[in-house]
């Protein structure tokens, strides 16, 4: 079974560079590796400084790269549905060109690009599949879609399909409205089946993991925290965080001293936000990272002699579930001494102190506005309780 690694992060943090460097390191270790981009604005070719096509292109021994063809993917997985939607909107008086554009749901381009994961997995040609994803906000939307689509396919799709079969002859006698035919429903069903297969692959923590690329900057870290929370919520495992473009130690004086100090402070913030997820790092390089030689330098800095395709962290660092009418936020705090637990919520953030340990969490929307109802340690697991909206739950006793 091929190993699947997804890289994402705020735009401009260097995720494409880190993804390309990871793929090159895997290939150098003898693993047949492909790296491809789901971002519509491809930059993998720029990173490798080589032309890359819509089909896998070999760049080095054991290394292939691909900049997927968004138009081919759209036509394959959405073309029939798009044509029906465009016809429906044209029937409503929408300009034909505008109707063609509106018929492509926002995010569908990146989503169909992600389906190459299924194809590469099923073909079995590669040992490692590295995905250079779109920036975090788009990636979150894309990875949350398969679970929603599965619910729609199981609950509503069969009803709508049967209703369309029965009502189509009647409606078309009364009004000349374009109605979806069996081909439209077949196309939608195939797409949703592909999406669910992708979800099963990506939510298998022994096979796939997400890696967040950050810079030591406040806004970047905050966005990565939100992404980390929702990856856990949707069932996608995060096994590493890569802090990129750290100033080297010899630049700690003079002009760079304040910048170096700020990075040092924010690096501690990264450790607090993502512990116990391993934090890997790469320095700001002396030259622009373009081409195989510089990508190898980045890969060496990040992974050293380790296997880049290894699973660096197993399981979920935090989970949210309902228990007896209340929400329970559970997070792993290995090696924490049992001591006083204090909680401070500021907006969407929850600051947790357990003894000498501190964690800053970004809360999912389901917990915002709910009252905290205490916390307790169970082994290395911290459980934070939130009352339901009615506030009927009793506060559990905190343990020290």
CSV table of C-alpha atoms in Angstrom, one decimal:
chain,number,residue,atom,x,y,z
A,1,UNK,CA,0.0,0.0,0.0
A,2,UNK,CA,1.5,3.4,-0.9
A,3,UNK,CA,2.1,6.0,1.7
A,4,UNK,CA,0.1,9.2,1.2
A,5,UNK,CA,1.4,12.5,2.6
A,6,UNK,CA,-0.5,15.8,2.2
A,7,UNK,CA,1.2,19.1,2.7
A,8,UNK,CA,-0.8,22.3,3.3
A,9,UNK,CA,-0.3,25.7,4.9
A,10,UNK,CA,-1.0,29.3,4.5
A,11,UNK,CA,-0.1,30.7,1.1
A,12,UNK,CA,3.5,31.7,0.8
A,13,UNK,CA,4.9,29.6,3.6
A,14,UNK,CA,6.9,27.3,1.3
A,15,UNK,CA,4.6,24.2,1.3
A,16,UNK,CA,5.4,23.4,-2.4
A,17,UNK,CA,9.1,23.6,-1.7
A,18,UNK,CA,8.8,21.2,1.3
A,19,UNK,CA,6.5,18.8,-0.6
A,20,UNK,CA,9.0,18.7,-3.5
A,21,UNK,CA,11.9,18.2,-1.1
A,22,UNK,CA,10.1,15.4,0.7
A,23,UNK,CA,9.4,13.6,-2.6
A,24,UNK,CA,13.0,14.0,-3.7
A,25,UNK,CA,14.3,12.6,-0.4
A,26,UNK,CA,12.0,9.6,-0.6
A,27,UNK,CA,13.2,9.0,-4.2
A,28,UNK,CA,16.8,9.2,-3.2
A,29,UNK,CA,16.1,6.5,-0.6
A,30,UNK,CA,14.9,4.2,-3.3
A,31,UNK,CA,11.2,4.7,-3.0
A,32,UNK,CA,9.2,5.1,-6.2
A,33,UNK,CA,7.6,8.5,-5.5
A,34,UNK,CA,5.2,10.9,-7.2
A,35,UNK,CA,4.5,14.4,-6.1
A,36,UNK,CA,1.5,16.3,-7.6
A,37,UNK,CA,-0.3,19.6,-7.0
A,38,UNK,CA,-4.0,20.1,-6.4
A,39,UNK,CA,-3.7,23.9,-6.5
A,40,UNK,CA,-5.0,25.4,-9.6
A,41,UNK,CA,-2.1,27.8,-9.6
A,42,UNK,CA,0.6,25.1,-10.1
A,43,UNK,CA,4.2,25.9,-9.0
A,44,UNK,CA,5.8,22.4,-8.7
A,45,UNK,CA,7.4,22.9,-12.1
A,46,UNK,CA,9.0,26.2,-10.9
A,47,UNK,CA,10.2,24.5,-7.8
A,48,UNK,CA,11.9,21.7,-9.7
A,49,UNK,CA,12.9,24.1,-12.5
A,50,UNK,CA,11.6,21.6,-15.0
A,51,UNK,CA,8.6,21.4,-17.3
A,52,UNK,CA,5.9,19.1,-15.8
A,53,UNK,CA,2.8,17.9,-17.6
A,54,UNK,CA,-0.7,16.8,-16.7
A,55,UNK,CA,0.5,13.1,-16.7
A,56,UNK,CA,3.4,11.9,-14.4
A,57,UNK,CA,6.7,13.2,-15.7
A,58,UNK,CA,9.9,11.5,-14.5
A,59,UNK,CA,12.4,14.0,-13.1
A,60,UNK,CA,15.0,11.8,-11.5
A,61,UNK,CA,15.6,8.2,-10.6
A,62,UNK,CA,12.4,7.0,-8.7
A,63,UNK,CA,10.9,10.5,-8.9
A,64,UNK,CA,7.8,11.6,-10.9
A,65,UNK,CA,5.9,14.9,-10.7
A,66,UNK,CA,2.6,16.0,-12.1
A,67,UNK,CA,0.7,19.2,-12.5
A,68,UNK,CA,-2.8,17.9,-13.0
A,69,UNK,CA,-5.1,19.1,-15.8
A,70,UNK,CA,-8.0,20.8,-14.2
A,71,UNK,CA,-10.1,20.8,-17.4
A,72,UNK,CA,-9.6,17.1,-18.0
A,73,UNK,CA,-10.6,16.3,-14.4
A,74,UNK,CA,-13.7,18.5,-14.5
A,75,UNK,CA,-14.8,17.0,-17.8
A,76,UNK,CA,-14.3,13.5,-16.5
A,77,UNK,CA,-16.0,13.8,-13.1
A,78,UNK,CA,-18.4,16.8,-13.5
A,79,UNK,CA,-18.9,17.4,-17.2
A,80,UNK,CA,-22.4,15.8,-17.5
A,81,UNK,CA,-23.7,17.5,-14.4
A,82,UNK,CA,-22.2,20.8,-15.4
A,83,UNK,CA,-23.9,20.6,-18.8
A,84,UNK,CA,-27.3,20.0,-17.2
A,85,UNK,CA,-26.8,22.9,-14.7
A,86,UNK,CA,-25.7,25.2,-17.5
A,87,UNK,CA,-28.8,24.2,-19.5
A,88,UNK,CA,-31.0,24.8,-16.5
A,89,UNK,CA,-29.6,28.3,-15.9
A,90,UNK,CA,-29.9,29.2,-19.5
A,91,UNK,CA,-33.5,28.1,-19.4
A,92,UNK,CA,-33.9,30.6,-16.5
A,93,UNK,CA,-32.5,33.4,-18.7
A,94,UNK,CA,-28.9,33.4,-17.5
A,95,UNK,CA,-26.4,34.3,-20.2
A,96,UNK,CA,-25.0,31.2,-21.8
A,97,UNK,CA,-21.3,32.0,-21.0
A,98,UNK,CA,-22.2,33.0,-17.4
A,99,UNK,CA,-24.2,29.8,-17.0
A,100,UNK,CA,-21.2,27.7,-18.1
A,101,UNK,CA,-19.0,29.4,-15.4
A,102,UNK,CA,-21.6,29.2,-12.6
A,103,UNK,CA,-22.2,25.5,-13.3
A,104,UNK,CA,-18.8,24.8,-11.9
A,105,UNK,CA,-19.2,24.7,-8.1
A,106,UNK,CA,-16.4,26.7,-6.3
A,107,UNK,CA,-13.7,24.4,-5.3
A,108,UNK,CA,-14.6,21.7,-7.8
A,109,UNK,CA,-11.4,22.2,-9.7
A,110,UNK,CA,-9.2,21.4,-6.7
A,111,UNK,CA,-11.5,18.7,-5.5
A,112,UNK,CA,-11.3,16.7,-8.8
A,113,UNK,CA,-7.5,17.2,-8.8
A,114,UNK,CA,-7.5,15.4,-5.4
A,115,UNK,CA,-9.1,12.3,-7.0
A,116,UNK,CA,-5.7,11.5,-8.6
A,117,UNK,CA,-4.9,10.1,-5.1
A,118,UNK,CA,-7.4,7.3,-5.8
A,119,UNK,CA,-5.9,6.6,-9.3
A,120,UNK,CA,-2.3,6.5,-8.1
A,121,UNK,CA,-3.3,4.3,-5.1
A,122,UNK,CA,-5.3,1.9,-7.2
A,123,UNK,CA,-2.6,1.6,-10.0
A,124,UNK,CA,0.0,0.7,-7.4
A,125,UNK,CA,3.0,2.1,-9.4
A,126,UNK,CA,4.3,4.2,-6.5
A,127,UNK,CA,5.5,3.6,-3.0
A,128,UNK,CA,4.9,7.2,-1.8
A,129,UNK,CA,2.3,9.7,-3.0
A,130,UNK,CA,3.1,13.3,-1.9
A,131,UNK,CA,0.4,15.9,-2.5
A,132,UNK,CA,1.1,19.6,-2.6
A,133,UNK,CA,-2.4,20.9,-1.5
A,134,UNK,CA,-4.0,24.2,-1.9
A,135,UNK,CA,-3.7,26.7,1.0
A,136,UNK,CA,-5.2,25.6,4.3
A,137,UNK,CA,-8.6,27.3,3.9
A,138,UNK,CA,-9.3,25.7,0.6
A,139,UNK,CA,-7.9,22.3,1.7
A,140,UNK,CA,-10.2,22.2,4.7
A,141,UNK,CA,-13.2,22.8,2.6
A,142,UNK,CA,-12.1,20.1,0.1
A,143,UNK,CA,-11.4,17.5,2.8
A,144,UNK,CA,-14.7,18.2,4.6
A,145,UNK,CA,-16.7,17.6,1.5
A,146,UNK,CA,-16.5,13.8,1.2
A,147,UNK,CA,-18.2,13.2,4.5
A,148,UNK,CA,-21.0,15.6,3.7
A,149,UNK,CA,-21.4,14.0,0.3
A,150,UNK,CA,-21.6,10.5,1.8
A,151,UNK,CA,-24.5,11.6,4.0
A,152,UNK,CA,-26.3,13.2,1.0
A,153,UNK,CA,-25.7,10.1,-1.1
A,154,UNK,CA,-27.0,7.7,1.6
A,155,UNK,CA,-30.0,9.7,2.8
A,156,UNK,CA,-31.3,12.0,0.0
A,157,UNK,CA,-29.8,10.9,-3.3
A,158,UNK,CA,-31.9,7.7,-3.7
A,159,UNK,CA,-35.1,9.6,-2.9
A,160,UNK,CA,-34.3,12.4,-5.4
A,161,UNK,CA,-33.4,9.9,-8.1
A,162,UNK,CA,-36.7,7.9,-7.7
A,163,UNK,CA,-38.7,11.1,-7.6
A,164,UNK,CA,-37.1,12.4,-10.8
A,165,UNK,CA,-37.9,9.2,-12.6
A,166,UNK,CA,-41.6,9.4,-11.6
A,167,UNK,CA,-42.1,13.1,-12.1
A,168,UNK,CA,-40.0,13.7,-15.2
A,169,UNK,CA,-42.7,12.6,-17.8
A,170,UNK,CA,-45.4,14.7,-16.0
A,171,UNK,CA,-43.3,17.8,-15.6
A,172,UNK,CA,-42.1,17.8,-19.2
A,173,UNK,CA,-45.6,17.7,-20.5
A,174,UNK,CA,-46.4,20.9,-18.6
A,175,UNK,CA,-43.2,22.9,-19.0
A,176,UNK,CA,-40.1,22.6,-21.1
A,177,UNK,CA,-37.6,22.6,-18.2
A,178,UNK,CA,-34.3,20.7,-18.5
A,179,UNK,CA,-34.5,17.9,-16.0
A,180,UNK,CA,-31.6,15.6,-14.9
A,181,UNK,CA,-31.6,12.3,-16.7
A,182,UNK,CA,-30.0,9.0,-15.6
A,183,UNK,CA,-26.7,10.0,-17.1
A,184,UNK,CA,-26.5,13.0,-14.8
A,185,UNK,CA,-27.3,10.9,-11.7
A,186,UNK,CA,-24.8,8.2,-12.8
A,187,UNK,CA,-22.1,10.8,-13.1
A,188,UNK,CA,-22.9,12.3,-9.7
A,189,UNK,CA,-23.0,8.9,-8.1
A,190,UNK,CA,-19.6,8.0,-9.6
A,191,UNK,CA,-18.1,11.3,-8.3
A,192,UNK,CA,-19.5,10.7,-4.8
A,193,UNK,CA,-18.2,7.2,-4.7
A,194,UNK,CA,-14.7,8.4,-5.8
A,195,UNK,CA,-14.9,11.1,-3.1
A,196,UNK,CA,-15.8,8.5,-0.4
A,197,UNK,CA,-13.0,6.2,-1.5
A,198,UNK,CA,-10.6,9.2,-1.2
A,199,UNK,CA,-12.0,9.9,2.3
A,200,UNK,CA,-11.4,6.3,3.4
A,201,UNK,CA,-7.8,6.5,2.1
A,202,UNK,CA,-7.0,9.8,3.7
A,203,UNK,CA,-8.7,9.1,7.0
A,204,UNK,CA,-6.6,5.9,7.5
A,205,UNK,CA,-3.9,7.0,9.9
A,206,UNK,CA,-1.7,4.0,9.0
A,207,UNK,CA,-1.7,5.0,5.4
A,208,UNK,CA,-2.1,8.8,5.1
A,209,UNK,CA,-1.3,11.9,7.1
A,210,UNK,CA,-1.4,15.7,6.8
A,211,UNK,CA,1.7,17.8,7.4
A,212,UNK,CA,1.3,21.5,8.2
A,213,UNK,CA,4.0,23.9,6.9
A,214,UNK,CA,4.3,27.1,8.9
A,215,UNK,CA,6.6,30.1,9.3
A,216,UNK,CA,7.4,31.5,12.7
A,217,UNK,CA,4.9,34.3,12.3
A,218,UNK,CA,1.7,34.9,14.4
A,219,UNK,CA,-0.9,35.0,11.6
A,220,UNK,CA,0.6,31.8,9.9
A,221,UNK,CA,0.5,29.9,13.2
A,222,UNK,CA,-3.0,30.9,14.0
A,223,UNK,CA,-4.3,29.7,10.7
A,224,UNK,CA,-2.4,26.5,11.1
A,225,UNK,CA,-4.0,26.0,14.5
A,226,UNK,CA,-7.5,26.3,13.1
A,227,UNK,CA,-6.6,23.8,10.3
A,228,UNK,CA,-5.1,21.4,12.9
A,229,UNK,CA,-8.3,21.5,14.9
A,230,UNK,CA,-10.5,20.7,11.9
A,231,UNK,CA,-8.2,18.0,10.5
A,232,UNK,CA,-8.6,16.2,13.8
A,233,UNK,CA,-12.4,16.8,13.8
A,234,UNK,CA,-12.8,15.5,10.2
A,235,UNK,CA,-10.7,12.4,11.0
A,236,UNK,CA,-7.5,13.3,9.2
A,237,UNK,CA,-4.3,12.5,11.1
A,238,UNK,CA,-1.5,15.2,11.4
A,239,UNK,CA,1.9,13.6,11.9
A,240,UNK,CA,4.3,16.5,11.7
A,241,UNK,CA,4.5,20.3,11.6
A,242,UNK,CA,7.4,21.8,9.5
A,243,UNK,CA,8.5,25.3,10.7
A,244,UNK,CA,10.1,26.7,7.5
A,245,UNK,CA,12.6,29.6,6.9
A,246,UNK,CA,14.0,30.0,10.4
A,247,UNK,CA,16.9,32.4,10.6
A,248,UNK,CA,20.2,30.6,11.3
A,249,UNK,CA,21.9,31.3,14.7
A,250,UNK,CA,24.7,33.4,13.2
A,251,UNK,CA,22.1,36.1,12.3
A,252,UNK,CA,21.2,36.8,15.9
A,253,UNK,CA,22.9,40.1,16.1
A,254,UNK,CA,22.6,43.5,14.5
A,255,UNK,CA,19.9,44.1,12.0
A,256,UNK,CA,18.4,40.6,12.4
A,257,UNK,CA,18.4,40.5,16.2
A,258,UNK,CA,14.8,41.6,16.7
A,259,UNK,CA,13.6,39.3,13.9
A,260,UNK,CA,15.5,36.4,15.3
A,261,UNK,CA,14.1,37.0,18.8
A,262,UNK,CA,10.5,37.2,17.4
A,263,UNK,CA,11.1,33.9,15.5
A,264,UNK,CA,12.3,32.3,18.8
A,265,UNK,CA,9.2,33.4,20.6
A,266,UNK,CA,6.9,32.2,17.9
A,267,UNK,CA,8.7,28.9,17.7
A,268,UNK,CA,7.7,28.3,21.3
A,269,UNK,CA,4.2,29.2,20.3
A,270,UNK,CA,4.3,26.5,17.6
A,271,UNK,CA,5.5,23.9,20.2
A,272,UNK,CA,2.6,25.0,22.6
A,273,UNK,CA,0.0,24.9,19.8
A,274,UNK,CA,0.8,21.5,18.3
A,275,UNK,CA,2.4,19.4,21.0
A,276,UNK,CA,2.7,16.3,21.0
A,277,UNK,CA,3.0,16.5,17.2
A,278,UNK,CA,6.7,16.5,16.2
A,279,UNK,CA,8.0,19.9,15.1
A,280,UNK,CA,10.5,19.7,12.2
A,281,UNK,CA,12.3,22.7,10.9
A,282,UNK,CA,14.2,24.2,8.0
A,283,UNK,CA,16.4,27.3,7.9
A,284,UNK,CA,16.1,30.2,5.5
A,285,UNK,CA,18.4,29.1,2.7
A,286,UNK,CA,21.2,31.3,1.3
A,287,UNK,CA,19.8,30.9,-2.2
A,288,UNK,CA,16.5,30.6,-3.8
A,289,UNK,CA,15.2,27.0,-3.5
A,290,UNK,CA,14.9,26.0,-7.1
A,291,UNK,CA,16.1,22.8,-8.7
A,292,UNK,CA,17.1,19.4,-7.4
A,293,UNK,CA,20.3,20.5,-5.6
A,294,UNK,CA,18.6,23.1,-3.4
A,295,UNK,CA,15.6,20.8,-2.8
A,296,UNK,CA,18.0,18.2,-1.5
A,297,UNK,CA,19.4,20.7,1.0
A,298,UNK,CA,15.9,21.5,2.3
A,299,UNK,CA,15.1,17.8,2.6
A,300,UNK,CA,18.3,17.2,4.5
A,301,UNK,CA,17.6,20.1,6.8
A,302,UNK,CA,14.1,18.9,7.6
A,303,UNK,CA,14.6,15.1,7.9
A,304,UNK,CA,18.3,14.6,8.4
A,305,UNK,CA,18.9,10.8,8.0
A,306,UNK,CA,15.2,9.9,8.9
A,307,UNK,CA,12.8,8.4,6.4
A,308,UNK,CA,10.6,11.3,5.1
A,309,UNK,CA,7.8,8.8,4.5
A,310,UNK,CA,7.7,7.5,8.1
A,311,UNK,CA,4.7,8.1,10.3
A,312,UNK,CA,6.0,10.6,12.9
A,313,UNK,CA,2.9,10.6,15.1
A,314,UNK,CA,0.2,8.0,15.4
A,315,UNK,CA,-3.4,8.7,16.5
A,316,UNK,CA,-5.1,12.0,17.1
A,317,UNK,CA,-3.7,14.7,19.3
A,318,UNK,CA,-7.2,15.9,20.1
A,319,UNK,CA,-10.8,14.8,19.6
A,320,UNK,CA,-14.3,16.2,20.3
A,321,UNK,CA,-17.3,14.1,21.0
A,322,UNK,CA,-20.7,14.2,22.8
A,323,UNK,CA,-21.1,12.2,26.0
A,324,UNK,CA,-24.4,12.3,28.0
A,325,UNK,CA,-25.5,15.6,26.5
A,326,UNK,CA,-22.2,17.4,26.9
A,327,UNK,CA,-19.2,18.0,24.7
A,328,UNK,CA,-15.9,16.5,25.7
A,329,UNK,CA,-12.6,17.9,24.2
A,330,UNK,CA,-9.9,15.3,24.8
A,331,UNK,CA,-6.2,16.0,24.1
A,332,UNK,CA,-3.1,14.1,24.7
A,333,UNK,CA,-0.5,15.6,27.1
A,334,UNK,CA,2.2,13.0,27.4
A,335,UNK,CA,4.6,13.3,30.3
A,336,UNK,CA,2.4,15.9,32.0
A,337,UNK,CA,2.5,15.8,35.8
A,338,UNK,CA,-0.9,15.7,37.4
A,339,UNK,CA,-1.4,19.1,38.9
A,340,UNK,CA,-3.8,22.0,39.1
A,341,UNK,CA,-5.7,22.4,35.8
A,342,UNK,CA,-6.7,26.0,34.8
A,343,UNK,CA,-8.6,27.0,31.7
A,344,UNK,CA,-8.9,30.4,30.1
A,345,UNK,CA,-11.0,30.9,27.0
A,346,UNK,CA,-10.5,34.0,24.9
A,347,UNK,CA,-12.7,34.1,21.8
A,348,UNK,CA,-12.1,30.9,19.8
A,349,UNK,CA,-9.0,30.0,21.8
A,350,UNK,CA,-8.7,27.9,24.9
A,351,UNK,CA,-5.5,28.2,27.0
A,352,UNK,CA,-4.9,25.1,29.1
A,353,UNK,CA,-2.5,24.9,32.0
A,354,UNK,CA,-1.7,21.6,33.6
A,355,UNK,CA,1.0,21.9,36.2
A,356,UNK,CA,4.0,23.5,34.3
A,357,UNK,CA,2.6,22.6,30.9
A,358,UNK,CA,0.6,25.0,28.7
A,359,UNK,CA,-1.4,24.4,25.6
A,360,UNK,CA,-3.2,26.9,23.4
A,361,UNK,CA,-6.1,25.3,21.4
A,362,UNK,CA,-8.3,26.7,18.7
A,363,UNK,CA,-11.9,25.5,19.4
A,364,UNK,CA,-14.2,24.1,16.7
A,365,UNK,CA,-17.4,26.1,16.1
A,366,UNK,CA,-19.4,23.5,17.9
A,367,UNK,CA,-17.8,24.5,21.2
A,368,UNK,CA,-17.9,28.3,20.8
A,369,UNK,CA,-20.3,30.0,23.1
A,370,UNK,CA,-20.7,26.9,25.4
A,371,UNK,CA,-19.8,27.1,29.1
A,372,UNK,CA,-16.9,25.1,30.4
A,373,UNK,CA,-17.8,22.5,32.9
A,374,UNK,CA,-14.4,21.6,34.3
A,375,UNK,CA,-11.5,19.3,33.3
A,376,UNK,CA,-9.7,16.2,34.5
A,377,UNK,CA,-6.6,14.1,33.7
A,378,UNK,CA,-7.0,10.4,32.8
A,379,UNK,CA,-3.4,9.1,32.4
A,380,UNK,CA,-1.9,11.3,29.7
A,381,UNK,CA,-5.3,12.4,28.4
A,382,UNK,CA,-6.8,15.7,29.4
A,383,UNK,CA,-10.6,15.9,29.1
A,384,UNK,CA,-12.2,19.4,29.0
A,385,UNK,CA,-16.0,19.4,29.5
A,386,UNK,CA,-18.5,21.9,28.0
A,387,UNK,CA,-22.1,22.2,29.0
A,388,UNK,CA,-24.7,21.9,26.3
A,389,UNK,CA,-26.7,25.0,25.2
A,390,UNK,CA,-29.2,24.4,27.9
A,391,UNK,CA,-26.5,24.4,30.6
A,392,UNK,CA,-28.1,21.4,32.3
A,393,UNK,CA,-24.9,19.3,32.8
A,394,UNK,CA,-23.3,19.3,36.2
A,395,UNK,CA,-19.7,20.2,36.5
A,396,UNK,CA,-17.6,17.1,36.9
A,397,UNK,CA,-15.0,17.1,39.6
A,398,UNK,CA,-11.5,18.1,38.5
A,399,UNK,CA,-8.7,15.8,39.4
A,400,UNK,CA,-5.2,16.6,40.4
